[in-house]
PDB file of C-alpha atoms in Angstrom:
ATOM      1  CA  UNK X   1      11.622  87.530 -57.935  1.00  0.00           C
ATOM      2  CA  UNK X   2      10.604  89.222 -60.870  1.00  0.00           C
ATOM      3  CA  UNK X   3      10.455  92.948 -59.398  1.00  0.00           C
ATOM      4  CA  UNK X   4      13.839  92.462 -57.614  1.00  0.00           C
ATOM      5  CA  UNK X   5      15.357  91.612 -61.048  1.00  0.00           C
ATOM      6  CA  UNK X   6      13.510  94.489 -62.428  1.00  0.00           C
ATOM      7  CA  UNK X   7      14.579  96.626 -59.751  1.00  0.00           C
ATOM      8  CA  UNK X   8      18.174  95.798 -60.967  1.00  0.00           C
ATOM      9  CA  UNK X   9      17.933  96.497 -64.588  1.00  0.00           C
ATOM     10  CA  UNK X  10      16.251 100.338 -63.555  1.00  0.00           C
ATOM     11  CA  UNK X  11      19.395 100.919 -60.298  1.00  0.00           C
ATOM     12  CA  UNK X  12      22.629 101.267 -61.017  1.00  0.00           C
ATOM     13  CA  UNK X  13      24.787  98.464 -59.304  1.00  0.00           C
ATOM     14  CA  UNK X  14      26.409 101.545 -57.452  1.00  0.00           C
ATOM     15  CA  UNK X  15      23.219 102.062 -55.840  1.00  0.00           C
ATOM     16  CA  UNK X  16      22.034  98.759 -54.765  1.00  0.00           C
ATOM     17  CA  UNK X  17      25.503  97.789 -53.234  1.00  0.00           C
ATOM     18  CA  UNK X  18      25.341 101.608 -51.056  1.00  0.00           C
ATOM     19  CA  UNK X  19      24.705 100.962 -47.384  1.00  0.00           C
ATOM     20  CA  UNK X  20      22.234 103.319 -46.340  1.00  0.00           C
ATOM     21  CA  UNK X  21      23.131 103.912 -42.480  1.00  0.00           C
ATOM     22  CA  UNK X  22      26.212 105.415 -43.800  1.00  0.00           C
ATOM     23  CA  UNK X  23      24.418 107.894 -46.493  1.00  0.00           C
ATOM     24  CA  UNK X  24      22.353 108.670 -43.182  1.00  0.00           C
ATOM     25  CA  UNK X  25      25.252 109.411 -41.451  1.00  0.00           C
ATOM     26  CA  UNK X  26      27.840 110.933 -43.658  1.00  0.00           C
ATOM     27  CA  UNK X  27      24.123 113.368 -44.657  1.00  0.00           C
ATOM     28  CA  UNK X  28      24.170 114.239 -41.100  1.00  0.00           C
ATOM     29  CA  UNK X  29      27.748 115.437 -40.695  1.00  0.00           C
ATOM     30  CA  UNK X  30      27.990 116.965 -43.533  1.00  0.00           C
ATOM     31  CA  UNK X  31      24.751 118.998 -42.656  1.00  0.00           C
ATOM     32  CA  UNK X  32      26.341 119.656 -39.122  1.00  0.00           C
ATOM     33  CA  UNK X  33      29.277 120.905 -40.742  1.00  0.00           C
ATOM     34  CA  UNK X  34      27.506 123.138 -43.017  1.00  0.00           C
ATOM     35  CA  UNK X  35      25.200 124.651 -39.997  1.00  0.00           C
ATOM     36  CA  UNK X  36      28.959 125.448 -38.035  1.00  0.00           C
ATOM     37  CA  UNK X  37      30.138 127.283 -40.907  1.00  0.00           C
ATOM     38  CA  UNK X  38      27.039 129.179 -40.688  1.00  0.00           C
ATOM     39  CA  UNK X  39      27.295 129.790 -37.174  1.00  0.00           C
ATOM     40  CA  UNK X  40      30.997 130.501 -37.341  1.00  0.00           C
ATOM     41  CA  UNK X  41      29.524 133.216 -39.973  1.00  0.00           C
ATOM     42  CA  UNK X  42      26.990 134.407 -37.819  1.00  0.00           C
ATOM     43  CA  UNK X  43      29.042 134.864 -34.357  1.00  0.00           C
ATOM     44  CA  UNK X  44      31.773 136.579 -36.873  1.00  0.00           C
ATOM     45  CA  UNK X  45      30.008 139.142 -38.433  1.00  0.00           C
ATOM     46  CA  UNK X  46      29.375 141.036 -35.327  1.00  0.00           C
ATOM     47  CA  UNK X  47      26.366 142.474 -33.216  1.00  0.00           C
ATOM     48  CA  UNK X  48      22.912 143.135 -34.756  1.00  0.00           C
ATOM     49  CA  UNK X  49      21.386 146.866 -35.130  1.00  0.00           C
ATOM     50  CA  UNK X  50      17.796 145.380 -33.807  1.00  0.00           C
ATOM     51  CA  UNK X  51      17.786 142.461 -30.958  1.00  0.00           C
ATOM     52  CA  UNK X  52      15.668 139.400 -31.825  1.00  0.00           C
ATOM     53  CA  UNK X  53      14.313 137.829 -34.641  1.00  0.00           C
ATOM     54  CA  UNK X  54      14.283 139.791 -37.800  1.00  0.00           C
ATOM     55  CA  UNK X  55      13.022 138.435 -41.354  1.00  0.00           C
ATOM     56  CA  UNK X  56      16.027 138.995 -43.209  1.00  0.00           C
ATOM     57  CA  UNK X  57      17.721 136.420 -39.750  1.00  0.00           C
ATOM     58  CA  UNK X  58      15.054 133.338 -41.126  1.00  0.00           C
ATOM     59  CA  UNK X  59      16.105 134.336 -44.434  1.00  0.00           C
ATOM     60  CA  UNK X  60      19.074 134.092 -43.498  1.00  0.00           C
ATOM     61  CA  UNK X  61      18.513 130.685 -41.760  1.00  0.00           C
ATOM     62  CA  UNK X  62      16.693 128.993 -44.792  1.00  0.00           C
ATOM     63  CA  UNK X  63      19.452 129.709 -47.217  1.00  0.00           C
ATOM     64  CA  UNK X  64      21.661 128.019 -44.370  1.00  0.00           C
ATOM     65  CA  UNK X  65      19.694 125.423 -44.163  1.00  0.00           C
ATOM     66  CA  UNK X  66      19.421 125.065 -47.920  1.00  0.00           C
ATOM     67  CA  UNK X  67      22.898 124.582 -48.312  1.00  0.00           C
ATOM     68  CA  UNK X  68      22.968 121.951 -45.926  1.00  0.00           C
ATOM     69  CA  UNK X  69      20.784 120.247 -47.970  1.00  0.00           C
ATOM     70  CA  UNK X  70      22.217 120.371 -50.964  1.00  0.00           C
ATOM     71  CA  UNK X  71      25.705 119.399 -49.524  1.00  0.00           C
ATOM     72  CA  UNK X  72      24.329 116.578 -47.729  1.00  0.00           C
ATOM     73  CA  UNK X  73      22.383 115.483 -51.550  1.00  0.00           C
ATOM     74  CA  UNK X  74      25.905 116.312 -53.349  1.00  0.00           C
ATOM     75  CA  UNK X  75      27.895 114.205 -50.871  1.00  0.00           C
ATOM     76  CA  UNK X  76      25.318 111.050 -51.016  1.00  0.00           C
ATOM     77  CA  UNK X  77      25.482 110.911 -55.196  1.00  0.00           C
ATOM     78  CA  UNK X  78      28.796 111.948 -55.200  1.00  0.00           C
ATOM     79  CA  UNK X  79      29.422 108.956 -52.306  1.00  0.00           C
ATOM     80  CA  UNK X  80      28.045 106.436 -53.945  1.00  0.00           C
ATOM     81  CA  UNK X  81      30.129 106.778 -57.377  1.00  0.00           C
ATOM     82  CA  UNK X  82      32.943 107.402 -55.268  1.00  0.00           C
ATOM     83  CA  UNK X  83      32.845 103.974 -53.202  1.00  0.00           C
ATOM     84  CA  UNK X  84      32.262 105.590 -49.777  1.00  0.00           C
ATOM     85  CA  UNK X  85      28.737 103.548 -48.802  1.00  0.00           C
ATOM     86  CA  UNK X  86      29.480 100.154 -50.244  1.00  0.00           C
ATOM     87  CA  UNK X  87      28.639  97.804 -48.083  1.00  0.00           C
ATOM     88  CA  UNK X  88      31.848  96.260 -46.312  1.00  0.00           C
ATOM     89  CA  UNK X  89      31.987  92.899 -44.653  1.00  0.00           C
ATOM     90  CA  UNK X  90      35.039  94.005 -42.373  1.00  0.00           C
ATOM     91  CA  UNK X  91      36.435  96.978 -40.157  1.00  0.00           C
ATOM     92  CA  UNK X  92      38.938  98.409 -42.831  1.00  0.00           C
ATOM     93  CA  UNK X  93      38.092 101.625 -43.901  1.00  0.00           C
ATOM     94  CA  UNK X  94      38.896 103.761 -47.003  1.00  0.00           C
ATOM     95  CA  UNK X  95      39.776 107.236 -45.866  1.00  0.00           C
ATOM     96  CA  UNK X  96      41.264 108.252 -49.497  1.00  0.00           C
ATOM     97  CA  UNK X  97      37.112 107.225 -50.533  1.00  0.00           C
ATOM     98  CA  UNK X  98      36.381 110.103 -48.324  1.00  0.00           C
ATOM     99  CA  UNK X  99      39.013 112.371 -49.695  1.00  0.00           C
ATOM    100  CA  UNK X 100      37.998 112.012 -52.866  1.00  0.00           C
ATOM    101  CA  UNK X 101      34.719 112.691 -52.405  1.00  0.00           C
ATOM    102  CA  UNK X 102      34.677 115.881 -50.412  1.00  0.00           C
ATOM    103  CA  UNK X 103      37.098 116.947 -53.423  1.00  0.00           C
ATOM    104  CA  UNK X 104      34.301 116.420 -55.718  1.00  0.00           C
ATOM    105  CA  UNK X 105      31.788 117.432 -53.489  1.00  0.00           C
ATOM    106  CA  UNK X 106      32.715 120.533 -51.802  1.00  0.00           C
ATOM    107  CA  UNK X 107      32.952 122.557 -55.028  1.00  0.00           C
ATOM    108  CA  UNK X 108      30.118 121.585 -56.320  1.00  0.00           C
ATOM    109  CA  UNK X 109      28.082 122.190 -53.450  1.00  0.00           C
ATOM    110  CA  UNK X 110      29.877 125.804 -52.479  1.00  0.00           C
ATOM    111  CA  UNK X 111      29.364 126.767 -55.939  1.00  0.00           C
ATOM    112  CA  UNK X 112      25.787 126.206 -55.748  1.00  0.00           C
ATOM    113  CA  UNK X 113      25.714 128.196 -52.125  1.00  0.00           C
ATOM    114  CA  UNK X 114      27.600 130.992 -53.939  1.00  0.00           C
ATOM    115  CA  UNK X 115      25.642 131.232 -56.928  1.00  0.00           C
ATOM    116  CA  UNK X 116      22.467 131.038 -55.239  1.00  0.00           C
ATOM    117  CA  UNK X 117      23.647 133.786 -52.844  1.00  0.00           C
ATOM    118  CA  UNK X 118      22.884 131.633 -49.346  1.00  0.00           C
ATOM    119  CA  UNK X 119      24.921 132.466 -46.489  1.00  0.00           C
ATOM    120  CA  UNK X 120      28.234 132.123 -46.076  1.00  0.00           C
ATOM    121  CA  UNK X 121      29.271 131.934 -49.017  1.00  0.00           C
ATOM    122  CA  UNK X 122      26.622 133.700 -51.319  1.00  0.00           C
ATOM    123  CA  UNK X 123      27.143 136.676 -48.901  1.00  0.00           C
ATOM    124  CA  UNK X 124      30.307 137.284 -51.992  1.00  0.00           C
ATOM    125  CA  UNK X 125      28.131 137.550 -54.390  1.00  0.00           C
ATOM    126  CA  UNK X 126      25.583 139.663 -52.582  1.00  0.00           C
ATOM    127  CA  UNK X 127      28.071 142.293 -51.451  1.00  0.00           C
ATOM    128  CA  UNK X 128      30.358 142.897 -53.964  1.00  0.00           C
ATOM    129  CA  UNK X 129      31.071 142.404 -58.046  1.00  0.00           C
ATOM    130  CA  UNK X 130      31.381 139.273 -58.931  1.00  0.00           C
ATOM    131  CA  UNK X 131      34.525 139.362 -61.376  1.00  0.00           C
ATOM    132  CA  UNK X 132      36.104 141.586 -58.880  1.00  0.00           C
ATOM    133  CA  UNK X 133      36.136 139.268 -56.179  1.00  0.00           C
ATOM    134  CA  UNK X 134      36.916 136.029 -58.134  1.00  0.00           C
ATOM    135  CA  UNK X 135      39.699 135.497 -55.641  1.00  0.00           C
ATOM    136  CA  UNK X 136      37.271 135.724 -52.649  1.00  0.00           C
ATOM    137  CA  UNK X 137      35.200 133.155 -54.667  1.00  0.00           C
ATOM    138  CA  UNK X 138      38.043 130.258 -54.877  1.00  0.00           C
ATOM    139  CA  UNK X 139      39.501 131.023 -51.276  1.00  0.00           C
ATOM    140  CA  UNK X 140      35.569 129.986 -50.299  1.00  0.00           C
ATOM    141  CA  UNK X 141      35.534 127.218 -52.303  1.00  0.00           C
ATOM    142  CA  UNK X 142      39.157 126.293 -51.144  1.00  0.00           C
ATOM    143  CA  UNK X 143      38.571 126.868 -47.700  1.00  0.00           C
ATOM    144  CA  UNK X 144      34.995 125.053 -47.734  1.00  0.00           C
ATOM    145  CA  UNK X 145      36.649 121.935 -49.337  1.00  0.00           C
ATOM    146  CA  UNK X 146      39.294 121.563 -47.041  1.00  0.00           C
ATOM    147  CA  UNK X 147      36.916 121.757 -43.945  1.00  0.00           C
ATOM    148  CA  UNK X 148      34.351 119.645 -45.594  1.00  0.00           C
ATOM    149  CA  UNK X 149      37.361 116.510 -46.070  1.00  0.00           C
ATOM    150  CA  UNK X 150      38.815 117.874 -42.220  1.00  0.00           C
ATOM    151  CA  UNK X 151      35.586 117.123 -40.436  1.00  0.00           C
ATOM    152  CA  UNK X 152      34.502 113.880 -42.902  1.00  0.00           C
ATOM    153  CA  UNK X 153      37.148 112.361 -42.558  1.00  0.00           C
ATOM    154  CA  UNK X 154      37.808 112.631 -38.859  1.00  0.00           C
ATOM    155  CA  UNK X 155      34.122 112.144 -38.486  1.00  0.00           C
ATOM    156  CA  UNK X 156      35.093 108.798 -40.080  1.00  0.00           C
ATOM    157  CA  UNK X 157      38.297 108.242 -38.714  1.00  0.00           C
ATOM    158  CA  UNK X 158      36.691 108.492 -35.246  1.00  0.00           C
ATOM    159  CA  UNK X 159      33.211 106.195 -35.750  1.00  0.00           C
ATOM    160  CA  UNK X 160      34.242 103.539 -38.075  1.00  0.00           C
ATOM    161  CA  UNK X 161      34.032 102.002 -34.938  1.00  0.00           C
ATOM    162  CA  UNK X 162      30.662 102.630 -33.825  1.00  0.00           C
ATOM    163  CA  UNK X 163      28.870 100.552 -35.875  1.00  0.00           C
TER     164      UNK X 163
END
């Protein structure tokens, strides 16, 4: 009795009312959308000079995957401030929760992509001057937000059921 009311003074309520299935999940999706946009990327940018595997491709790779991970870390804090894991006793289903928090979350997280230069985003920063392609800069982080709240929310919308 005495750690669980210890365990309550050191956890914000936030966190102790959070389901965690849902952080699971919502993590996944989020990382699966962040792995398309890579893809997407990937297809897009055309043919490679040298078939196979290259360095600079698991370079490439790790800073994709490192994004994922930080959007799937951004979306779970940002989440459970936000309302979107607390544990619900019925089948109703906030979807302006979700909206919300891929508004908050998506610029955070493409900001970090940019400024740390991993793919697709950081690919801006890599190529070009910086202050010369602010505009670049926000139609990423515009675009990036709107298909992060697109694919959460129908990934929502469409498995609210499911559980």
């Amino acid at each position: 009795d005495e750690a669980n009311n210890d365990d309550k003074m050191i956890l914000p309520d936030a966190f102790q009312n959070a389901n965690i299935l849902e952080i699971r999940l919502d993590a996944t999706l989020a990382s699966c959308y962040g792995l398309c946009r890579f893809l997407i990327y990937d297809i897009t940018t055309g043919a490679k000079n040298v078939p196979g595997w290259q360095m600079s491709d698991f370079i490439m790779l790790g800073g994709a995957f490192s994004s994922c991970i930080v959007l799937s870390m951004v979306w779970s804090l940002v989440g459970i401030y936000t309302g979107v894991f607390k544990v619900r006793y019925s089948d109703e289903y906030n979807l302006m929760n979700t909206v919300l928090t891929a508004a908050i979350a998506g610029p955070l997280w493409l900001l970090v992509e940019i400024g740390c230069g991993w793919p697709p985003g950081g690919v801006i920063i890599a190529t070009s001057d910086f202050t010369a392609d602010s505009s670049n800069v926000m139609f990423t982080i515009v675009t990036g937000t709107i298909g992060l709240i697109s694919v959460m929310c129908l990934g929502k919308a469409f498995t609210s059921g499911w559980r």
